[in-house]
Each structure stands twice: as structure tokens, then as C-alpha cells.
Amino acid sequence: MKKVVWGVIGTAKIARERALPGMLKSELIEIRAIASRDEGAASRAAYALGIPQAYGSYEALLADPEIEAVYNPLPNHLHVPLTLAAAAAGKHVLCEKPIALTADEAARLREAARNVLIAEAFMVRCHPQWLRARELVREGRIGELRAVQMFFAYNNLDPANVRNRADIGGGGLYDIGCYPIVAGRFFLAAEPVRAIALVDRDPDFRTDRLTSALVDFGDGRRLDFTVGTQLAPHQRLNLCGAKGRIEIPIPVNAPQGAPTRILVDDCRSLDGAGIVAEELPASDQYQLQGEAFSRAVRGEAALAYGIEDAIANMRVIDALFRSEKSGAFEVVAAP
């Protein structure tokens, strides 16, 4: 397959330290340029990563006729505007999560997605540990999957960090709460019908720093999760059925380029005697994500998750923010 030529709008940490190092490993991807409103920042990132071209504006990169696809890791409030700008320039777009701040805002991308590919960058769905866990669920290894439970936390008290700025889409639910929502939809293979949340906000930042949620998928199937931005770093994902459970010890920040494992427990004993660790080969989920999108650009494979999937995820986030105010279950709006 001919390499897809990529450009990057923004020098966010996730791009510099995770996504781009992964994508640069691929034989299917050529990262031609990176842009920032600060030309010095773009030049430094380009030099550090070995990217040949640095631009001092997003517009300059989008005007580059050689660039076919754009990776958008900008702060959350810029996801939709810059994705629309890239699409208008004829570029396919892989946009960081959350793709928007509301489902209605995400829906603004529908028209653009008729002409170019637009996808939300949930790299976890490309990782072998998620794919293998779903395979085991589908095979009935743990019986019918009824409960998905996830915990995800980090500790960030920097007032200048974009995650702590409410005015540009900061907070735990947007930043990391989107992952358990994706997990519920991915493993249950369904869309939720209602959701309720309990939210604690930082008195200064006004961002949600501790959010717990219960998401009802109907037919006795549930997702419950807690995410925190001012807690000791920790993450776990459990898939629970009548015959056993599957645990993914590091469901989101799996070590790049290293082997991983999932734990399959027949639950014969509460002391873990029934746990079998299944080792998975070394992989880089950012490389795999970039390759999947590139194959879709070339028409080698269908785009697995497009704009409608991204809108569906945003509907759940919308419902949880409504629930924060109402204190009750809120209906997850139908498509």
C-alpha cells in the first residue's frame, strides 16, 4: 500500500509523546509536517520527532497539497472548528477525543464526513488486549456479559494545564470518562438508554475532578465507572458475566511497543485461584490506530468507527452532565 501522507495540527503532549512516536513506526504512514501557532514550538517538535516540515500556523499546513490526512490533538474546544477546516481543505481527519463538547456540536461534522473520513481517536479499540477480551466475551468464556466496571484516575493540579480549564473543555468526564463509555459500548455491543452521575467539581478550576456514573444499557446490562483527576494514578477494567470475569489491568495507557496481558478468571475462588493470565504480543496501539485509518483512506478497509459512533459517545456524556444538574437518571437521546 502506498503510504498516506499525514500532517499534525498542534504539538500537544499526547501527540509528541504517544501518538506520533507510534505512527512513525509504521510502513503505511508518512508524517510530512507539524503545525503550531507558535512556529518555534512546531520547529522543536519537528526536530525532536524527525518530521521534515514545521509550519507556524494551522492554515499553512492545511494548504499543503501533499498532505492527505490530518491528526488533530488540539484542546477540546478546537476539535470541531479545526476538523471542519481540515475537511474543507480536503483532508481526512483523525481527531482526538472527545471529538466535541456536545453531541450537537459533533453533529456539525456530519456534512463534512460525506466528503472525507472523520474519526475519533480511541486507540484502545485497536489494541489486541481490547480485541482479545471482546473475542472471549463473544465466545461465551464468561457467560453473558452483564456488568462493565472501570476506574481511571490521575493526579493533575496544574492550573495552566488544559485539563483543568473549564472554559476550553477540561475536566475528567471529557478527558478520561469517555473511555469507560466507549468500553461499555464496545464490549456490550449496544447503546445505552439512560445514565446518572455524581460529580464533584474543583472549587477553583470548576472542572469535574471526581465523577462516578451508572449507565444502563437495558436488559440488565450496566456500565459503572469512576474517573478522577486529583487521585493517585490507577486504571482497571473488569468485564463480568455469570461464569467469570475478564480484567484488563492497564486498559488505556498500555505500554507502547511492549507485551500486555489480560486476566481471565473463572471465579472458582475469591482468592484468585481461578485466574489465568493470557499474554499478548508486543504492540503499539497508536501505530495500529494510524494504520487502520490509513487503510481506510486508501480504500483497503472500511472505517470501523466514523462520525456517527463519535456522536453516539457524546450523547452519553451529554446525559451525564444533565444528570449532574438534575440528580436523576437522564435519557440518552436516540440517534
CSV table of C-alpha atoms in Angstrom, one decimal:
chain,number,residue,atom,x,y,z
A,1,MET,CA,0.0,0.0,0.0
A,2,LYS,CA,1.2,3.5,-0.8
A,3,LYS,CA,2.0,5.5,2.3
A,4,VAL,CA,-0.6,8.0,3.4
A,5,VAL,CA,0.9,11.5,3.9
A,6,TRP,CA,-0.1,13.0,7.3
A,7,GLY,CA,0.1,16.4,8.9
A,8,VAL,CA,-0.4,17.2,12.5
A,9,ILE,CA,-2.1,20.4,13.8
A,10,GLY,CA,-0.8,21.0,17.3
A,11,THR,CA,2.0,20.0,19.5
A,12,ALA,CA,0.1,18.5,22.4
A,13,LYS,CA,1.9,16.2,24.7
A,14,ILE,CA,-0.2,13.2,23.7
A,15,ALA,CA,0.9,13.8,20.1
A,16,ARG,CA,4.6,14.3,20.9
A,17,GLU,CA,5.0,11.5,23.4
A,18,ARG,CA,2.5,8.9,22.3
A,19,ALA,CA,0.6,9.2,19.1
A,20,LEU,CA,3.3,10.4,16.8
A,21,PRO,CA,6.1,8.1,18.1
A,22,GLY,CA,3.7,5.2,17.4
A,23,MET,CA,2.7,6.4,14.0
A,24,LEU,CA,6.3,7.0,13.0
A,25,LYS,CA,7.0,3.2,13.4
A,26,SER,CA,4.6,2.4,10.6
A,27,GLU,CA,5.4,1.5,7.0
A,28,LEU,CA,1.9,2.8,6.0
A,29,ILE,CA,2.4,6.3,7.3
A,30,GLU,CA,4.5,9.3,6.3
A,31,ILE,CA,4.3,12.2,8.7
A,32,ARG,CA,5.2,15.1,6.5
A,33,ALA,CA,4.5,18.2,8.7
A,34,ILE,CA,3.5,19.5,12.1
A,35,ALA,CA,2.0,22.9,12.8
A,36,SER,CA,1.6,25.2,15.7
A,37,ARG,CA,0.5,28.8,16.2
A,38,ASP,CA,4.0,29.1,17.8
A,39,GLU,CA,6.4,28.4,14.9
A,40,GLY,CA,9.2,27.7,17.5
A,41,ALA,CA,7.1,25.0,19.1
A,42,ALA,CA,6.4,23.4,15.8
A,43,SER,CA,10.1,23.5,14.8
A,44,ARG,CA,11.2,22.0,18.1
A,45,ALA,CA,8.6,19.2,17.8
A,46,ALA,CA,9.5,18.5,14.2
A,47,TYR,CA,13.2,18.3,15.1
A,48,ALA,CA,12.6,16.0,18.1
A,49,LEU,CA,10.5,13.6,16.1
A,50,GLY,CA,12.3,13.8,12.7
A,51,ILE,CA,9.4,15.4,10.9
A,52,PRO,CA,10.6,17.3,7.8
A,53,GLN,CA,8.3,20.3,7.8
A,54,ALA,CA,7.2,22.7,10.5
A,55,TYR,CA,4.5,25.3,10.0
A,56,GLY,CA,3.8,28.4,12.1
A,57,SER,CA,0.0,28.2,11.5
A,58,TYR,CA,-2.6,25.6,11.1
A,59,GLU,CA,-3.8,27.2,7.9
A,60,ALA,CA,-0.4,26.8,6.3
A,61,LEU,CA,-0.3,23.1,7.0
A,62,LEU,CA,-3.9,22.7,5.7
A,63,ALA,CA,-2.9,24.5,2.5
A,64,ASP,CA,-0.1,21.9,1.8
A,65,PRO,CA,-1.4,19.9,-1.2
A,66,GLU,CA,0.8,16.9,-0.3
A,67,ILE,CA,-1.0,16.2,3.0
A,68,GLU,CA,-3.8,13.7,2.7
A,69,ALA,CA,-4.7,13.1,6.4
A,70,VAL,CA,-4.6,15.3,9.5
A,71,TYR,CA,-4.2,14.3,13.1
A,72,ASN,CA,-5.9,16.8,15.4
A,73,PRO,CA,-4.7,16.7,19.1
A,74,LEU,CA,-5.7,20.3,19.9
A,75,PRO,CA,-7.5,21.3,23.1
A,76,ASN,CA,-11.1,20.0,23.2
A,77,HIS,CA,-12.8,23.3,22.2
A,78,LEU,CA,-10.8,23.4,18.9
A,79,HIS,CA,-11.6,19.8,17.8
A,80,VAL,CA,-14.7,20.7,15.8
A,81,PRO,CA,-13.5,24.0,14.3
A,82,LEU,CA,-10.2,22.7,13.1
A,83,THR,CA,-11.6,19.4,11.9
A,84,LEU,CA,-14.1,21.3,9.8
A,85,ALA,CA,-11.2,23.5,8.5
A,86,ALA,CA,-9.2,20.4,7.6
A,87,ALA,CA,-12.2,18.7,5.9
A,88,ALA,CA,-12.8,21.9,3.9
A,89,ALA,CA,-9.3,21.7,2.7
A,90,GLY,CA,-10.0,18.1,1.5
A,91,LYS,CA,-8.1,16.4,4.3
A,92,HIS,CA,-9.2,13.3,6.1
A,93,VAL,CA,-9.2,13.8,9.9
A,94,LEU,CA,-8.3,11.6,12.9
A,95,CYS,CA,-9.4,13.8,15.8
A,96,GLU,CA,-8.5,13.3,19.5
A,97,LYS,CA,-11.2,12.5,22.0
A,98,PRO,CA,-13.7,13.9,22.9
A,99,ILE,CA,-14.4,14.9,19.3
A,100,ALA,CA,-16.7,17.7,20.5
A,101,LEU,CA,-18.1,19.3,23.7
A,102,THR,CA,-21.7,18.2,23.0
A,103,ALA,CA,-23.4,15.8,20.6
A,104,ASP,CA,-25.0,18.7,18.8
A,105,GLU,CA,-21.5,20.2,18.2
A,106,ALA,CA,-20.3,16.8,17.0
A,107,ALA,CA,-23.2,16.6,14.6
A,108,ARG,CA,-21.8,19.6,12.8
A,109,LEU,CA,-19.2,17.2,11.3
A,110,ARG,CA,-21.8,15.0,9.6
A,111,GLU,CA,-21.9,17.0,6.4
A,112,ALA,CA,-18.1,17.2,6.1
A,113,ALA,CA,-17.9,13.4,6.7
A,114,ARG,CA,-19.7,12.9,3.5
A,115,ASN,CA,-16.6,14.0,1.6
A,116,VAL,CA,-13.7,12.9,3.8
A,117,LEU,CA,-13.1,10.4,6.5
A,118,ILE,CA,-13.5,11.7,10.1
A,119,ALA,CA,-12.9,9.5,13.1
A,120,GLU,CA,-12.5,9.9,16.9
A,121,ALA,CA,-9.1,8.7,18.1
A,122,PHE,CA,-10.0,6.0,20.6
A,123,MET,CA,-6.8,4.0,20.1
A,124,VAL,CA,-7.9,1.4,22.7
A,125,ARG,CA,-10.2,-0.2,20.2
A,126,CYS,CA,-7.2,-1.1,18.1
A,127,HIS,CA,-5.2,-2.7,20.9
A,128,PRO,CA,-5.0,-6.5,21.0
A,129,GLN,CA,-6.0,-6.6,24.6
A,130,TRP,CA,-9.4,-5.0,23.9
A,131,LEU,CA,-9.9,-7.1,20.8
A,132,ARG,CA,-9.0,-10.3,22.5
A,133,ALA,CA,-11.2,-9.5,25.5
A,134,ARG,CA,-14.1,-8.9,23.3
A,135,GLU,CA,-13.4,-12.1,21.4
A,136,LEU,CA,-13.6,-14.1,24.6
A,137,VAL,CA,-16.8,-12.3,25.6
A,138,ARG,CA,-18.3,-13.2,22.2
A,139,GLU,CA,-17.2,-16.8,22.6
A,140,GLY,CA,-19.1,-17.0,25.9
A,141,ARG,CA,-16.0,-17.6,28.1
A,142,ILE,CA,-17.5,-15.7,31.0
A,143,GLY,CA,-21.2,-16.3,30.2
A,144,GLU,CA,-23.4,-13.4,29.2
A,145,LEU,CA,-21.7,-10.1,29.8
A,146,ARG,CA,-23.8,-8.1,32.3
A,147,ALA,CA,-21.6,-5.6,34.0
A,148,VAL,CA,-18.7,-3.5,32.8
A,149,GLN,CA,-16.8,-1.7,35.5
A,150,MET,CA,-13.9,0.8,35.1
A,151,PHE,CA,-11.7,3.0,37.2
A,152,PHE,CA,-9.4,5.6,35.7
A,153,ALA,CA,-7.5,8.3,37.6
A,154,TYR,CA,-4.5,10.6,37.6
A,155,ASN,CA,-3.4,13.5,39.7
A,156,ASN,CA,-3.0,16.9,37.9
A,157,LEU,CA,-3.2,20.1,39.9
A,158,ASP,CA,-1.6,22.4,37.4
A,159,PRO,CA,-3.9,25.4,36.8
A,160,ALA,CA,-2.4,26.0,33.4
A,161,ASN,CA,-3.0,22.5,32.1
A,162,VAL,CA,-5.8,22.3,29.5
A,163,ARG,CA,-7.4,19.5,31.5
A,164,ASN,CA,-8.0,22.0,34.4
A,165,ARG,CA,-9.5,24.7,32.3
A,166,ALA,CA,-13.3,24.6,32.2
A,167,ASP,CA,-13.6,27.2,29.5
A,168,ILE,CA,-11.9,25.0,26.9
A,169,GLY,CA,-13.5,21.7,27.8
A,170,GLY,CA,-11.3,20.5,30.7
A,171,GLY,CA,-12.4,18.0,33.3
A,172,GLY,CA,-12.4,14.3,34.0
A,173,LEU,CA,-15.5,13.3,32.1
A,174,TYR,CA,-14.4,14.8,28.9
A,175,ASP,CA,-10.8,13.7,29.2
A,176,ILE,CA,-11.0,10.2,30.6
A,177,GLY,CA,-14.7,9.5,31.3
A,178,CYS,CA,-15.1,9.0,27.5
A,179,TYR,CA,-13.0,5.8,27.7
A,180,PRO,CA,-15.3,3.8,30.0
A,181,ILE,CA,-18.3,4.9,27.9
A,182,VAL,CA,-16.5,3.6,24.8
A,183,ALA,CA,-15.7,0.4,26.8
A,184,GLY,CA,-19.4,-0.2,27.7
A,185,ARG,CA,-20.5,0.3,24.1
A,186,PHE,CA,-17.6,-1.7,22.7
A,187,PHE,CA,-17.9,-4.8,24.9
A,188,LEU,CA,-21.7,-4.8,25.3
A,189,ALA,CA,-22.2,-4.1,21.6
A,190,ALA,CA,-25.1,-1.9,22.4
A,191,GLU,CA,-26.1,1.7,23.0
A,192,PRO,CA,-27.2,2.9,26.5
A,193,VAL,CA,-30.7,4.1,27.3
A,194,ARG,CA,-30.2,6.2,30.4
A,195,ALA,CA,-27.4,7.4,32.7
A,196,ILE,CA,-26.9,9.0,36.1
A,197,ALA,CA,-23.8,10.7,37.5
A,198,LEU,CA,-22.4,12.0,40.8
A,199,VAL,CA,-20.0,14.8,40.2
A,200,ASP,CA,-17.5,16.7,42.4
A,201,ARG,CA,-16.0,19.9,41.0
A,202,ASP,CA,-12.8,21.6,41.9
A,203,PRO,CA,-13.8,24.9,43.7
A,204,ASP,CA,-11.2,26.9,41.7
A,205,PHE,CA,-10.9,25.2,38.4
A,206,ARG,CA,-14.7,24.4,38.2
A,207,THR,CA,-13.8,21.2,36.3
A,208,ASP,CA,-15.2,17.8,37.4
A,209,ARG,CA,-12.4,16.3,39.4
A,210,LEU,CA,-14.3,13.2,40.6
A,211,THR,CA,-17.1,11.7,38.6
A,212,SER,CA,-18.9,8.4,39.1
A,213,ALA,CA,-21.6,7.2,36.7
A,214,LEU,CA,-24.1,4.4,36.2
A,215,VAL,CA,-25.0,3.8,32.6
A,216,ASP,CA,-28.0,1.5,31.8
A,217,PHE,CA,-27.8,-0.5,28.6
A,218,GLY,CA,-31.1,-2.2,29.2
A,219,ASP,CA,-31.9,-5.9,29.6
A,220,GLY,CA,-30.0,-6.0,32.9
A,221,ARG,CA,-26.7,-4.8,31.4
A,222,ARG,CA,-24.8,-2.0,33.0
A,223,LEU,CA,-21.6,0.1,33.0
A,224,ASP,CA,-20.4,1.7,36.1
A,225,PHE,CA,-17.3,3.8,36.3
A,226,THR,CA,-15.3,6.4,38.4
A,227,VAL,CA,-12.8,8.8,36.9
A,228,GLY,CA,-10.7,11.3,38.8
A,229,THR,CA,-8.2,14.0,38.0
A,230,GLN,CA,-6.9,14.5,41.5
A,231,LEU,CA,-6.3,11.0,42.7
A,232,ALA,CA,-3.4,8.6,42.7
A,233,PRO,CA,-2.9,7.2,39.2
A,234,HIS,CA,-4.7,3.9,38.7
A,235,GLN,CA,-6.8,2.2,36.0
A,236,ARG,CA,-8.6,-1.1,35.7
A,237,LEU,CA,-11.3,-2.5,33.5
A,238,ASN,CA,-13.5,-5.5,34.6
A,239,LEU,CA,-15.9,-7.4,32.4
A,240,CYS,CA,-18.2,-9.5,34.5
A,241,GLY,CA,-20.6,-12.4,33.5
A,242,ALA,CA,-22.4,-15.3,35.2
A,243,LYS,CA,-19.5,-17.7,34.5
A,244,GLY,CA,-16.5,-15.5,35.2
A,245,ARG,CA,-14.8,-12.2,34.5
A,246,ILE,CA,-12.1,-10.7,32.4
A,247,GLU,CA,-9.8,-8.0,33.7
A,248,ILE,CA,-7.6,-5.6,31.7
A,249,PRO,CA,-5.0,-4.3,34.1
A,250,ILE,CA,-4.0,-1.2,32.1
A,251,PRO,CA,-6.9,-0.6,29.7
A,252,VAL,CA,-6.0,2.8,28.4
A,253,ASN,CA,-2.3,3.6,28.8
A,254,ALA,CA,-0.9,0.2,27.8
A,255,PRO,CA,2.9,0.3,27.4
A,256,GLN,CA,3.8,1.1,23.9
A,257,GLY,CA,5.7,-1.5,22.0
A,258,ALA,CA,5.6,-3.9,24.9
A,259,PRO,CA,3.6,-7.1,25.6
A,260,THR,CA,0.4,-6.9,27.6
A,261,ARG,CA,-1.8,-9.3,29.4
A,262,ILE,CA,-5.4,-9.8,30.3
A,263,LEU,CA,-6.7,-11.9,33.2
A,264,VAL,CA,-9.4,-14.4,32.7
A,265,ASP,CA,-11.0,-15.6,36.0
A,266,ASP,CA,-13.5,-18.4,36.3
A,267,CYS,CA,-14.2,-17.1,39.8
A,268,ARG,CA,-13.9,-20.6,41.4
A,269,SER,CA,-12.4,-18.8,44.4
A,270,LEU,CA,-12.3,-15.3,45.8
A,271,ASP,CA,-8.6,-15.6,46.4
A,272,GLY,CA,-7.9,-15.6,42.6
A,273,ALA,CA,-7.1,-19.3,42.3
A,274,GLY,CA,-9.1,-19.4,39.0
A,275,ILE,CA,-7.2,-16.6,37.3
A,276,VAL,CA,-5.3,-17.4,34.1
A,277,ALA,CA,-3.1,-14.6,32.6
A,278,GLU,CA,-3.2,-14.5,28.8
A,279,GLU,CA,-0.1,-12.9,27.4
A,280,LEU,CA,-0.5,-10.8,24.3
A,281,PRO,CA,2.4,-9.9,21.9
A,282,ALA,CA,4.1,-6.5,21.8
A,283,SER,CA,2.1,-3.8,20.0
A,284,ASP,CA,1.6,-0.1,19.8
A,285,GLN,CA,-2.0,1.0,19.8
A,286,TYR,CA,-1.2,4.4,18.3
A,287,GLN,CA,0.6,2.7,15.4
A,288,LEU,CA,-2.3,0.3,14.9
A,289,GLN,CA,-4.8,3.2,15.0
A,290,GLY,CA,-2.9,5.2,12.5
A,291,GLU,CA,-2.6,2.2,10.2
A,292,ALA,CA,-6.3,1.4,10.4
A,293,PHE,CA,-7.2,5.0,9.5
A,294,SER,CA,-4.6,5.0,6.7
A,295,ARG,CA,-6.0,1.8,5.2
A,296,ALA,CA,-9.4,3.4,5.2
A,297,VAL,CA,-8.0,6.4,3.4
A,298,ARG,CA,-6.6,4.1,0.7
A,299,GLY,CA,-9.8,2.1,0.5
A,300,GLU,CA,-8.1,-1.0,1.7
A,301,ALA,CA,-10.5,-1.4,4.6
A,302,ALA,CA,-13.7,0.2,5.9
A,303,LEU,CA,-13.5,2.8,8.6
A,304,ALA,CA,-14.7,0.9,11.6
A,305,TYR,CA,-15.8,3.9,13.7
A,306,GLY,CA,-16.9,7.1,11.9
A,307,ILE,CA,-18.7,10.2,12.9
A,308,GLU,CA,-22.0,8.5,14.0
A,309,ASP,CA,-20.0,6.5,16.5
A,310,ALA,CA,-18.5,9.7,17.9
A,311,ILE,CA,-21.8,11.4,18.1
A,312,ALA,CA,-23.2,8.4,20.0
A,313,ASN,CA,-20.5,8.6,22.6
A,314,MET,CA,-21.1,12.3,23.1
A,315,ARG,CA,-24.8,11.7,23.7
A,316,VAL,CA,-23.8,9.7,26.8
A,317,ILE,CA,-21.5,12.5,28.1
A,318,ASP,CA,-24.4,15.0,27.5
A,319,ALA,CA,-26.7,12.8,29.5
A,320,LEU,CA,-24.3,12.6,32.4
A,321,PHE,CA,-23.8,16.3,32.5
A,322,ARG,CA,-27.6,16.8,32.6
A,323,SER,CA,-27.8,14.3,35.4
A,324,GLU,CA,-25.2,16.2,37.4
A,325,LYS,CA,-27.8,19.1,37.5
A,326,SER,CA,-31.0,17.1,37.8
A,327,GLY,CA,-29.7,14.5,40.3
A,328,ALA,CA,-31.7,11.8,38.4
A,329,PHE,CA,-31.3,9.4,35.5
A,330,GLU,CA,-31.3,11.1,32.2
A,331,VAL,CA,-32.3,9.5,28.9
A,332,VAL,CA,-29.5,9.1,26.4
A,333,ALA,CA,-31.0,10.7,23.3
A,334,ALA,CA,-31.7,8.4,20.4
A,335,PRO,CA,-29.9,8.9,17.1
